[in-house]
PDB file of C-alpha atoms and ligand atoms in Angstrom:
ATOM      1  CA  MET A  15     -36.203 -16.602   5.018  1.00  0.00           C
ATOM      2  CA  LYS A  16     -33.420 -14.050   4.088  1.00  0.00           C
ATOM      3  CA  VAL A  17     -34.073 -10.473   5.192  1.00  0.00           C
ATOM      4  CA  LEU A  18     -33.688  -9.371   1.532  1.00  0.00           C
ATOM      5  CA  GLU A  19     -36.531 -11.729   0.410  1.00  0.00           C
ATOM      6  CA  THR A  20     -39.071 -10.146   2.744  1.00  0.00           C
ATOM      7  CA  GLU A  21     -41.829  -7.730   1.670  1.00  0.00           C
ATOM      8  CA  PHE A  22     -40.609  -5.126   4.248  1.00  0.00           C
ATOM      9  CA  ALA A  23     -37.070  -5.151   2.881  1.00  0.00           C
ATOM     10  CA  LYS A  24     -38.426  -4.792  -0.610  1.00  0.00           C
ATOM     11  CA  GLY A  25     -40.582  -1.883   0.428  1.00  0.00           C
ATOM     12  CA  MET A  26     -37.724  -0.113   2.145  1.00  0.00           C
ATOM     13  CA  ILE A  27     -35.518  -0.585  -0.998  1.00  0.00           C
ATOM     14  CA  ARG A  28     -38.143   0.752  -3.283  1.00  0.00           C
ATOM     15  CA  LEU A  29     -38.788   3.833  -1.167  1.00  0.00           C
ATOM     16  CA  ALA A  30     -35.072   4.597  -1.057  1.00  0.00           C
ATOM     17  CA  GLY A  31     -34.875   4.404  -4.839  1.00  0.00           C
ATOM     18  CA  ASP A  32     -37.960   6.430  -5.279  1.00  0.00           C
ATOM     19  CA  GLY A  33     -36.712   9.156  -2.842  1.00  0.00           C
ATOM     20  CA  PHE A  34     -33.371   9.415  -4.652  1.00  0.00           C
ATOM     21  CA  ALA A  35     -35.223   9.651  -8.006  1.00  0.00           C
ATOM     22  CA  GLN A  36     -37.094  12.673  -6.573  1.00  0.00           C
ATOM     23  CA  GLY A  37     -33.840  14.458  -5.772  1.00  0.00           C
ATOM     24  CA  TRP A  38     -34.401  14.357  -2.022  1.00  0.00           C
ATOM     25  CA  HIS A  39     -31.257  12.442  -1.136  1.00  0.00           C
ATOM     26  CA  GLU A  40     -28.101  14.155  -2.248  1.00  0.00           C
ATOM     27  CA  ARG A  41     -24.856  12.239  -1.217  1.00  0.00           C
ATOM     28  CA  ASN A  42     -25.728  10.603   2.178  1.00  0.00           C
ATOM     29  CA  GLY A  43     -28.701  12.866   2.906  1.00  0.00           C
ATOM     30  CA  GLY A  44     -31.804  11.393   4.500  1.00  0.00           C
ATOM     31  CA  ASN A  45     -32.639   8.242   6.549  1.00  0.00           C
ATOM     32  CA  LEU A  46     -35.393   5.693   6.930  1.00  0.00           C
ATOM     33  CA  SER A  47     -36.530   3.152   9.441  1.00  0.00           C
ATOM     34  CA  TYR A  48     -39.191   0.468   9.720  1.00  0.00           C
ATOM     35  CA  ARG A  49     -40.449  -1.251  12.936  1.00  0.00           C
ATOM     36  CA  LEU A  50     -40.686  -5.046  12.269  1.00  0.00           C
ATOM     37  CA  THR A  51     -43.900  -6.985  13.177  1.00  0.00           C
ATOM     38  CA  GLU A  52     -43.581 -10.167  15.280  1.00  0.00           C
ATOM     39  CA  GLU A  53     -44.150 -12.128  12.149  1.00  0.00           C
ATOM     40  CA  ASP A  54     -41.432 -10.249  10.342  1.00  0.00           C
ATOM     41  CA  VAL A  55     -38.921 -11.031  13.186  1.00  0.00           C
ATOM     42  CA  CYS A  56     -39.861 -14.717  13.153  1.00  0.00           C
ATOM     43  CA  SER A  57     -39.608 -15.049   9.429  1.00  0.00           C
ATOM     44  CA  VAL A  58     -36.079 -13.796   9.358  1.00  0.00           C
ATOM     45  CA  GLN A  59     -34.720 -15.424  12.654  1.00  0.00           C
ATOM     46  CA  ASP A  60     -32.221 -17.687  10.846  1.00  0.00           C
ATOM     47  CA  ASP A  61     -30.747 -14.729   9.020  1.00  0.00           C
ATOM     48  CA  LEU A  62     -30.007 -12.703  12.228  1.00  0.00           C
ATOM     49  CA  LYS A  63     -26.857 -12.671  14.387  1.00  0.00           C
ATOM     50  CA  LEU A  64     -27.930 -12.067  17.998  1.00  0.00           C
ATOM     51  CA  ASP A  65     -24.556 -12.340  19.747  1.00  0.00           C
ATOM     52  CA  GLY A  66     -23.105  -8.788  18.944  1.00  0.00           C
ATOM     53  CA  ALA A  67     -22.465  -6.002  21.407  1.00  0.00           C
ATOM     54  CA  PHE A  68     -25.018  -3.583  22.667  1.00  0.00           C
ATOM     55  CA  LEU A  69     -24.241   0.161  21.961  1.00  0.00           C
ATOM     56  CA  PRO A  70     -25.960   3.252  23.360  1.00  0.00           C
ATOM     57  CA  ILE A  71     -28.861   4.651  21.266  1.00  0.00           C
ATOM     58  CA  GLY A  72     -28.183   8.258  22.645  1.00  0.00           C
ATOM     59  CA  ALA A  73     -31.864   8.512  23.903  1.00  0.00           C
ATOM     60  CA  SER A  74     -34.091   6.528  26.203  1.00  0.00           C
ATOM     61  CA  VAL A  75     -37.034   4.694  24.459  1.00  0.00           C
ATOM     62  CA  PRO A  76     -38.473   2.144  26.997  1.00  0.00           C
ATOM     63  CA  GLY A  77     -41.661   1.849  24.958  1.00  0.00           C
ATOM     64  CA  LEU A  78     -39.565   0.127  22.200  1.00  0.00           C
ATOM     65  CA  ALA A  79     -37.910  -2.414  24.466  1.00  0.00           C
ATOM     66  CA  GLY A  80     -37.253  -5.650  22.499  1.00  0.00           C
ATOM     67  CA  GLU A  81     -38.401  -4.158  19.141  1.00  0.00           C
ATOM     68  CA  TYR A  82     -36.474  -4.797  15.884  1.00  0.00           C
ATOM     69  CA  PHE A  83     -35.961  -2.094  13.230  1.00  0.00           C
ATOM     70  CA  LEU A  84     -34.670  -2.039   9.553  1.00  0.00           C
ATOM     71  CA  VAL A  85     -32.756   1.230   9.259  1.00  0.00           C
ATOM     72  CA  THR A  86     -30.564   3.026   6.744  1.00  0.00           C
ATOM     73  CA  GLY A  87     -26.874   3.255   7.732  1.00  0.00           C
ATOM     74  CA  SER A  88     -25.002   6.338   8.810  1.00  0.00           C
ATOM     75  CA  GLY A  89     -23.010   7.836   5.851  1.00  0.00           C
ATOM     76  CA  LYS A  90     -24.649   5.471   3.291  1.00  0.00           C
ATOM     77  CA  PHE A  91     -26.161   6.876   0.106  1.00  0.00           C
ATOM     78  CA  PHE A  92     -29.830   6.291  -0.637  1.00  0.00           C
ATOM     79  CA  ARG A  93     -28.886   5.762  -4.315  1.00  0.00           C
ATOM     80  CA  ASN A  94     -26.860   2.795  -3.361  1.00  0.00           C
ATOM     81  CA  VAL A  95     -29.653   1.145  -1.311  1.00  0.00           C
ATOM     82  CA  PRO A  96     -31.207  -0.744  -4.278  1.00  0.00           C
ATOM     83  CA  LEU A  97     -27.701  -1.673  -5.626  1.00  0.00           C
ATOM     84  CA  ALA A  98     -26.200  -2.968  -2.301  1.00  0.00           C
ATOM     85  CA  PRO A  99     -28.883  -3.196   0.374  1.00  0.00           C
ATOM     86  CA  GLU A 100     -26.848  -5.500   2.553  1.00  0.00           C
ATOM     87  CA  ASP A 101     -24.223  -2.729   2.868  1.00  0.00           C
ATOM     88  CA  ALA A 102     -26.545   0.248   3.178  1.00  0.00           C
ATOM     89  CA  LEU A 103     -29.082  -1.163   5.543  1.00  0.00           C
ATOM     90  CA  ALA A 104     -29.030  -2.659   8.987  1.00  0.00           C
ATOM     91  CA  VAL A 105     -31.486  -4.578  11.285  1.00  0.00           C
ATOM     92  CA  ILE A 106     -31.118  -3.511  14.938  1.00  0.00           C
ATOM     93  CA  ARG A 107     -32.615  -4.856  18.053  1.00  0.00           C
ATOM     94  CA  VAL A 108     -33.447  -2.616  21.071  1.00  0.00           C
ATOM     95  CA  ASP A 109     -32.524  -3.963  24.575  1.00  0.00           C
ATOM     96  CA  GLN A 110     -35.058  -4.410  27.370  1.00  0.00           C
ATOM     97  CA  LYS A 111     -34.268  -0.978  28.943  1.00  0.00           C
ATOM     98  CA  GLY A 112     -34.695   0.883  25.611  1.00  0.00           C
ATOM     99  CA  GLU A 113     -31.363   2.490  26.010  1.00  0.00           C
ATOM    100  CA  ASN A 114     -29.025   0.292  23.839  1.00  0.00           C
ATOM    101  CA  TYR A 115     -29.156  -1.397  20.345  1.00  0.00           C
ATOM    102  CA  GLN A 116     -27.513  -4.416  18.844  1.00  0.00           C
ATOM    103  CA  LEU A 117     -26.717  -4.761  15.184  1.00  0.00           C
ATOM    104  CA  VAL A 118     -28.211  -8.078  14.040  1.00  0.00           C
ATOM    105  CA  TRP A 119     -28.088  -7.978  10.289  1.00  0.00           C
ATOM    106  CA  GLY A 120     -26.489  -5.872   7.500  1.00  0.00           C
ATOM    107  CA  LEU A 121     -23.795  -3.099   7.202  1.00  0.00           C
ATOM    108  CA  GLN A 122     -21.783  -5.800   5.451  1.00  0.00           C
ATOM    109  CA  ASN A 123     -18.799  -3.542   4.980  1.00  0.00           C
ATOM    110  CA  GLY A 124     -19.009  -1.865   8.487  1.00  0.00           C
ATOM    111  CA  GLY A 125     -20.654   1.268   9.799  1.00  0.00           C
ATOM    112  CA  LYS A 126     -23.343   2.351  12.156  1.00  0.00           C
ATOM    113  CA  PRO A 127     -27.189   2.855  11.978  1.00  0.00           C
ATOM    114  CA  THR A 128     -28.373   6.304  10.852  1.00  0.00           C
ATOM    115  CA  SER A 129     -26.927   9.419  12.600  1.00  0.00           C
ATOM    116  CA  GLU A 130     -30.613  10.293  13.321  1.00  0.00           C
ATOM    117  CA  LEU A 131     -31.257   7.148  15.268  1.00  0.00           C
ATOM    118  CA  PRO A 132     -32.391   9.060  18.405  1.00  0.00           C
ATOM    119  CA  THR A 133     -34.957  11.049  16.390  1.00  0.00           C
ATOM    120  CA  HIS A 134     -36.174   7.931  14.493  1.00  0.00           C
ATOM    121  CA  LEU A 135     -36.590   5.852  17.698  1.00  0.00           C
ATOM    122  CA  MET A 136     -38.161   8.605  19.718  1.00  0.00           C
ATOM    123  CA  ASN A 137     -40.590   9.268  16.941  1.00  0.00           C
ATOM    124  CA  HIS A 138     -41.422   5.482  16.637  1.00  0.00           C
ATOM    125  CA  GLU A 139     -41.989   5.381  20.450  1.00  0.00           C
ATOM    126  CA  VAL A 140     -44.488   8.237  20.263  1.00  0.00           C
ATOM    127  CA  LYS A 141     -46.253   6.905  17.126  1.00  0.00           C
ATOM    128  CA  LYS A 142     -46.391   3.436  18.503  1.00  0.00           C
ATOM    129  CA  ARG A 143     -48.229   4.678  21.497  1.00  0.00           C
ATOM    130  CA  LYS A 144     -50.468   7.203  19.670  1.00  0.00           C
ATOM    131  CA  THR A 145     -51.581   4.889  16.885  1.00  0.00           C
ATOM    132  CA  LYS A 146     -51.735   1.752  18.907  1.00  0.00           C
ATOM    133  CA  GLY A 147     -48.954   0.158  16.834  1.00  0.00           C
ATOM    134  CA  ALA A 148     -50.359   1.033  13.461  1.00  0.00           C
ATOM    135  CA  HIS A 149     -47.451   3.455  12.365  1.00  0.00           C
ATOM    136  CA  ARG A 150     -44.289   1.555  11.461  1.00  0.00           C
ATOM    137  CA  VAL A 151     -42.353   3.858   9.177  1.00  0.00           C
ATOM    138  CA  ILE A 152     -40.355   6.984   9.877  1.00  0.00           C
ATOM    139  CA  TYR A 153     -38.816   8.773   6.870  1.00  0.00           C
ATOM    140  CA  HIS A 154     -36.435  11.791   6.711  1.00  0.00           C
ATOM    141  CA  CYS A 155     -35.517  13.528   3.486  1.00  0.00           C
ATOM    142  CA  HIS A 156     -34.237  16.830   2.078  1.00  0.00           C
ATOM    143  CA  PRO A 157     -36.785  18.162  -0.508  1.00  0.00           C
ATOM    144  CA  ALA A 158     -35.736  21.501  -1.866  1.00  0.00           C
ATOM    145  CA  ASN A 159     -39.051  23.345  -1.933  1.00  0.00           C
ATOM    146  CA  ILE A 160     -39.997  22.626   1.703  1.00  0.00           C
ATOM    147  CA  ILE A 161     -36.437  23.696   2.759  1.00  0.00           C
ATOM    148  CA  ALA A 162     -36.695  26.915   0.647  1.00  0.00           C
ATOM    149  CA  LEU A 163     -39.925  27.919   2.498  1.00  0.00           C
ATOM    150  CA  THR A 164     -38.218  27.699   5.792  1.00  0.00           C
ATOM    151  CA  PHE A 165     -36.251  30.855   4.773  1.00  0.00           C
ATOM    152  CA  VAL A 166     -39.250  33.003   3.936  1.00  0.00           C
ATOM    153  CA  LEU A 167     -42.214  31.825   6.082  1.00  0.00           C
ATOM    154  CA  PRO A 168     -42.504  32.314   9.851  1.00  0.00           C
ATOM    155  CA  LEU A 169     -41.451  29.067  11.455  1.00  0.00           C
ATOM    156  CA  LYS A 170     -44.886  28.426  12.934  1.00  0.00           C
ATOM    157  CA  ASP A 171     -46.996  25.224  12.632  1.00  0.00           C
ATOM    158  CA  GLU A 172     -50.156  27.303  11.946  1.00  0.00           C
ATOM    159  CA  VAL A 173     -48.440  29.229   9.028  1.00  0.00           C
ATOM    160  CA  PHE A 174     -46.890  26.273   7.359  1.00  0.00           C
ATOM    161  CA  THR A 175     -50.034  24.126   7.713  1.00  0.00           C
ATOM    162  CA  ARG A 176     -52.244  26.779   6.352  1.00  0.00           C
ATOM    163  CA  GLU A 177     -50.015  27.840   3.483  1.00  0.00           C
ATOM    164  CA  LEU A 178     -49.571  24.159   2.374  1.00  0.00           C
ATOM    165  CA  TRP A 179     -53.208  23.265   2.741  1.00  0.00           C
ATOM    166  CA  GLU A 180     -54.083  26.226   0.485  1.00  0.00           C
ATOM    167  CA  MET A 181     -51.806  24.995  -2.305  1.00  0.00           C
ATOM    168  CA  ALA A 182     -53.620  21.796  -3.234  1.00  0.00           C
ATOM    169  CA  THR A 183     -57.158  20.849  -2.350  1.00  0.00           C
ATOM    170  CA  GLU A 184     -56.081  17.215  -1.422  1.00  0.00           C
ATOM    171  CA  CYS A 185     -53.622  18.534   1.292  1.00  0.00           C
ATOM    172  CA  PRO A 186     -56.140  19.051   4.239  1.00  0.00           C
ATOM    173  CA  VAL A 187     -57.449  15.539   3.385  1.00  0.00           C
ATOM    174  CA  VAL A 188     -54.018  13.957   3.364  1.00  0.00           C
ATOM    175  CA  PHE A 189     -52.682  15.706   6.413  1.00  0.00           C
ATOM    176  CA  PRO A 190     -55.775  16.932   8.426  1.00  0.00           C
ATOM    177  CA  ASP A 191     -53.895  17.111  11.642  1.00  0.00           C
ATOM    178  CA  GLY A 192     -51.439  19.701  10.176  1.00  0.00           C
ATOM    179  CA  ILE A 193     -47.554  20.079  10.223  1.00  0.00           C
ATOM    180  CA  GLY A 194     -45.199  20.937  12.902  1.00  0.00           C
ATOM    181  CA  VAL A 195     -42.036  23.010  12.508  1.00  0.00           C
ATOM    182  CA  VAL A 196     -38.729  22.716  14.412  1.00  0.00           C
ATOM    183  CA  GLU A 197     -36.595  25.803  14.407  1.00  0.00           C
ATOM    184  CA  TRP A 198     -32.940  25.390  13.210  1.00  0.00           C
ATOM    185  CA  MET A 199     -31.011  23.065  15.463  1.00  0.00           C
ATOM    186  CA  VAL A 200     -27.879  20.931  15.263  1.00  0.00           C
ATOM    187  CA  PRO A 201     -29.029  17.591  13.775  1.00  0.00           C
ATOM    188  CA  GLY A 202     -28.033  14.070  15.019  1.00  0.00           C
ATOM    189  CA  GLY A 203     -28.621  14.371  18.688  1.00  0.00           C
ATOM    190  CA  ARG A 204     -31.034  13.927  21.592  1.00  0.00           C
ATOM    191  CA  GLU A 205     -32.061  17.579  21.691  1.00  0.00           C
ATOM    192  CA  ILE A 206     -33.606  17.764  18.164  1.00  0.00           C
ATOM    193  CA  ALA A 207     -35.075  14.268  18.757  1.00  0.00           C
ATOM    194  CA  VAL A 208     -36.969  15.477  21.766  1.00  0.00           C
ATOM    195  CA  LYS A 209     -38.385  18.491  19.917  1.00  0.00           C
ATOM    196  CA  THR A 210     -39.361  16.460  16.935  1.00  0.00           C
ATOM    197  CA  SER A 211     -41.019  13.752  18.898  1.00  0.00           C
ATOM    198  CA  GLU A 212     -43.034  16.416  20.766  1.00  0.00           C
ATOM    199  CA  LEU A 213     -44.413  17.469  17.465  1.00  0.00           C
ATOM    200  CA  MET A 214     -45.125  13.833  16.511  1.00  0.00           C
ATOM    201  CA  GLU A 215     -47.645  13.736  19.349  1.00  0.00           C
ATOM    202  CA  LEU A 216     -49.763  16.120  17.368  1.00  0.00           C
ATOM    203  CA  TYR A 217     -48.735  15.652  13.654  1.00  0.00           C
ATOM    204  CA  ASP A 218     -47.486  13.011  11.205  1.00  0.00           C
ATOM    205  CA  VAL A 219     -45.093  15.549   9.620  1.00  0.00           C
ATOM    206  CA  ALA A 220     -42.314  17.683  11.189  1.00  0.00           C
ATOM    207  CA  ILE A 221     -40.262  20.155   9.081  1.00  0.00           C
ATOM    208  CA  TRP A 222     -36.664  20.873  10.174  1.00  0.00           C
ATOM    209  CA  ALA A 223     -35.924  24.483   9.342  1.00  0.00           C
ATOM    210  CA  HIS A 224     -33.127  24.838   6.683  1.00  0.00           C
ATOM    211  CA  HIS A 225     -32.800  21.016   6.590  1.00  0.00           C
ATOM    212  CA  GLY A 226     -35.632  18.770   5.571  1.00  0.00           C
ATOM    213  CA  ILE A 227     -38.698  16.916   6.827  1.00  0.00           C
ATOM    214  CA  PHE A 228     -39.674  13.922   8.956  1.00  0.00           C
ATOM    215  CA  CYS A 229     -42.863  11.876   8.151  1.00  0.00           C
ATOM    216  CA  SER A 230     -44.503   9.048   9.894  1.00  0.00           C
ATOM    217  CA  GLY A 231     -46.932   6.471   8.562  1.00  0.00           C
ATOM    218  CA  GLU A 232     -48.416   3.015   8.560  1.00  0.00           C
ATOM    219  CA  THR A 233     -46.743   1.760   5.405  1.00  0.00           C
ATOM    220  CA  PHE A 234     -43.892   2.730   3.023  1.00  0.00           C
ATOM    221  CA  ASP A 235     -46.450   3.858   0.457  1.00  0.00           C
ATOM    222  CA  LEU A 236     -48.408   6.028   2.879  1.00  0.00           C
ATOM    223  CA  THR A 237     -45.295   7.628   4.337  1.00  0.00           C
ATOM    224  CA  PHE A 238     -43.654   8.340   1.119  1.00  0.00           C
ATOM    225  CA  GLY A 239     -46.909   9.549  -0.320  1.00  0.00           C
ATOM    226  CA  LEU A 240     -47.161  11.921   2.595  1.00  0.00           C
ATOM    227  CA  ALA A 241     -43.702  13.422   2.026  1.00  0.00           C
ATOM    228  CA  HIS A 242     -44.531  13.641  -1.704  1.00  0.00           C
ATOM    229  CA  THR A 243     -47.838  15.490  -1.064  1.00  0.00           C
ATOM    230  CA  VAL A 244     -46.243  17.996   1.180  1.00  0.00           C
ATOM    231  CA  GLU A 245     -43.300  18.636  -1.127  1.00  0.00           C
ATOM    232  CA  LYS A 246     -45.592  19.006  -4.157  1.00  0.00           C
ATOM    233  CA  SER A 247     -47.552  21.538  -2.323  1.00  0.00           C
ATOM    234  CA  ALA A 248     -44.444  23.355  -1.282  1.00  0.00           C
ATOM    235  CA  GLU A 249     -43.403  23.498  -4.867  1.00  0.00           C
ATOM    236  CA  ILE A 250     -46.642  25.175  -5.866  1.00  0.00           C
ATOM    237  CA  LEU A 251     -46.144  27.707  -3.186  1.00  0.00           C
ATOM    238  CA  VAL A 252     -42.624  28.418  -4.177  1.00  0.00           C
ATOM    239  CA  LYS A 253     -43.833  28.912  -7.870  1.00  0.00           C
ATOM    240  CA  THR A 254     -46.676  31.090  -6.735  1.00  0.00           C
ATOM    241  CA  LEU A 255     -44.629  33.272  -4.451  1.00  0.00           C
ATOM    242  CA  SER A 256     -42.066  33.560  -7.248  1.00  0.00           C
ATOM    243  CA  MET A 257     -44.693  34.901  -9.699  1.00  0.00           C
ATOM    244  CA  ALA A 258     -46.422  37.292  -7.223  1.00  0.00           C
ATOM    245  CA  PRO A 259     -45.864  37.899  -3.471  1.00  0.00           C
ATOM    246  CA  LYS A 260     -49.634  38.012  -2.808  1.00  0.00           C
ATOM    247  CA  LYS A 261     -52.169  35.519  -4.004  1.00  0.00           C
ATOM    248  CA  LEU A 262     -55.104  36.879  -5.986  1.00  0.00           C
ATOM    249  CA  GLN A 263     -57.456  34.087  -4.740  1.00  0.00           C
ATOM    250  CA  THR A 264     -57.168  30.986  -2.623  1.00  0.00           C
ATOM    251  CA  ILE A 265     -59.155  28.435  -0.586  1.00  0.00           C
ATOM    252  CA  GLU A 266     -60.729  30.376   2.200  1.00  0.00           C
ATOM    253  CA  PRO A 267     -61.417  29.129   5.764  1.00  0.00           C
ATOM    254  CA  ASP A 268     -65.140  28.281   5.005  1.00  0.00           C
ATOM    255  CA  GLY A 269     -63.931  26.316   2.029  1.00  0.00           C
ATOM    256  CA  PHE A 270     -61.797  24.108   4.313  1.00  0.00           C
ATOM    257  CA  ARG A 271     -64.804  23.721   6.660  1.00  0.00           C
ATOM    258  CA  GLN A 272     -66.981  22.535   3.823  1.00  0.00           C
ATOM    259  CA  LEU A 273     -64.210  20.200   2.595  1.00  0.00           C
ATOM    260  CA  ALA A 274     -63.785  18.658   6.079  1.00  0.00           C
ATOM    261  CA  LYS A 275     -67.545  17.925   6.210  1.00  0.00           C
ATOM    262  CA  ASP A 276     -67.669  16.383   2.776  1.00  0.00           C
ATOM    263  CA  PHE A 277     -64.498  14.281   3.146  1.00  0.00           C
ATOM    264  CA  GLY A 278     -65.173  13.289   6.843  1.00  0.00           C
ATOM    265  CA  VAL A 279     -61.992  14.723   8.300  1.00  0.00           C
ATOM    266  CA  SER A 280     -61.651  17.088  11.215  1.00  0.00           C
ATOM    267  CA  LEU A 281     -59.489  20.178  10.570  1.00  0.00           C
ATOM    268  CA  PRO A 282     -58.457  21.993  13.749  1.00  0.00           C
ATOM    269  CA  GLU A 283     -59.815  25.568  13.938  1.00  0.00           C
ATOM    270  CA  LYS A 284     -56.322  26.844  14.998  1.00  0.00           C
ATOM    271  CA  PHE A 285     -55.388  26.552  11.265  1.00  0.00           C
ATOM    272  CA  LEU A 286     -58.394  28.424  10.002  1.00  0.00           C
ATOM    273  CA  PHE A 287     -57.598  31.871  11.372  1.00  0.00           C
ATOM    274  CA  GLU A 288     -58.607  35.058   9.386  1.00  0.00           C
ATOM    275  CA  LYS A 289     -55.508  36.579   7.663  1.00  0.00           C
ATOM    276  CA  GLY A 290     -54.825  40.177   8.011  1.00  0.00           C
TER     277      GLY A 290
HETATM  278  O1  2HA B  11     -26.957  12.716   6.348  1.00  0.00           O
HETATM  279  O2  2HA B  11     -29.902  13.658   6.586  1.00  0.00           O
HETATM  280  O3  2HA B  11     -29.983  14.610   9.020  1.00  0.00           O
HETATM  281  C1  2HA B  11     -28.027  12.227   6.929  1.00  0.00           C
HETATM  282  C2  2HA B  11     -28.973  13.256   7.335  1.00  0.00           C
HETATM  283  C3  2HA B  11     -28.821  13.832   8.606  1.00  0.00           C
HETATM  284 ZN1   ZN B  12     -30.920  15.252   7.123  1.00  0.00          ZN
END
């Protein structure tokens, strides 16, 4: 089977088009990766070239030894993924030490995997362990409202989680574990990857101040839906703060506790503090 005939490639391409349509992927902004199942790898074996050079990942991910990933390419535009997926996407294989990768498909006109490969793979390593292999998608995008909030809210997990939970009743049900925040850092390297993957131990969403967000999930739909829910909530907060700096009414801590009971989720008390 050809890579582009598979359901996982189709899911990747659809997400890229949807993300661009949302306005979250200006120019070459954002990146996306999917960890292939064993069946995925078997099904496309004939379409892969396994004799290329191994290159350094820039991080150590022994928990991903031998795994295959479909990733977006560095400098490639999300809007071009549906038009020329064989140029904008790559399949890579991680070596047995978890330190190097080999390009085995894609990037037809040259290039490298995403500049955020260290963060993607370190997040995958954490989520593979934490979810016993269930999470397979890591998605990074640049939604304007989330980014805007990182200029006016304290860069604290508790503040972002609570404010975004309050903006839409579905939020605590969609991301009950909360949201982490990484202070501004230079992107693209190991340092920001380490910080982000530490947050992925606790949350499925990490905000990068003045830059964007990373989401993790089981499927393309769930991961995109998570980013979409967070950004919609951020948009409501931006509108609310623009109309009035102080809310007249909101969902109170006891409301969240009741919601948690009725919807069968557990909401950590650290987010349900009394506001001054
Ligand atoms: O340009 O979004 O974080 C790709 C990015 C880097
Ligand atoms: Zn980015």
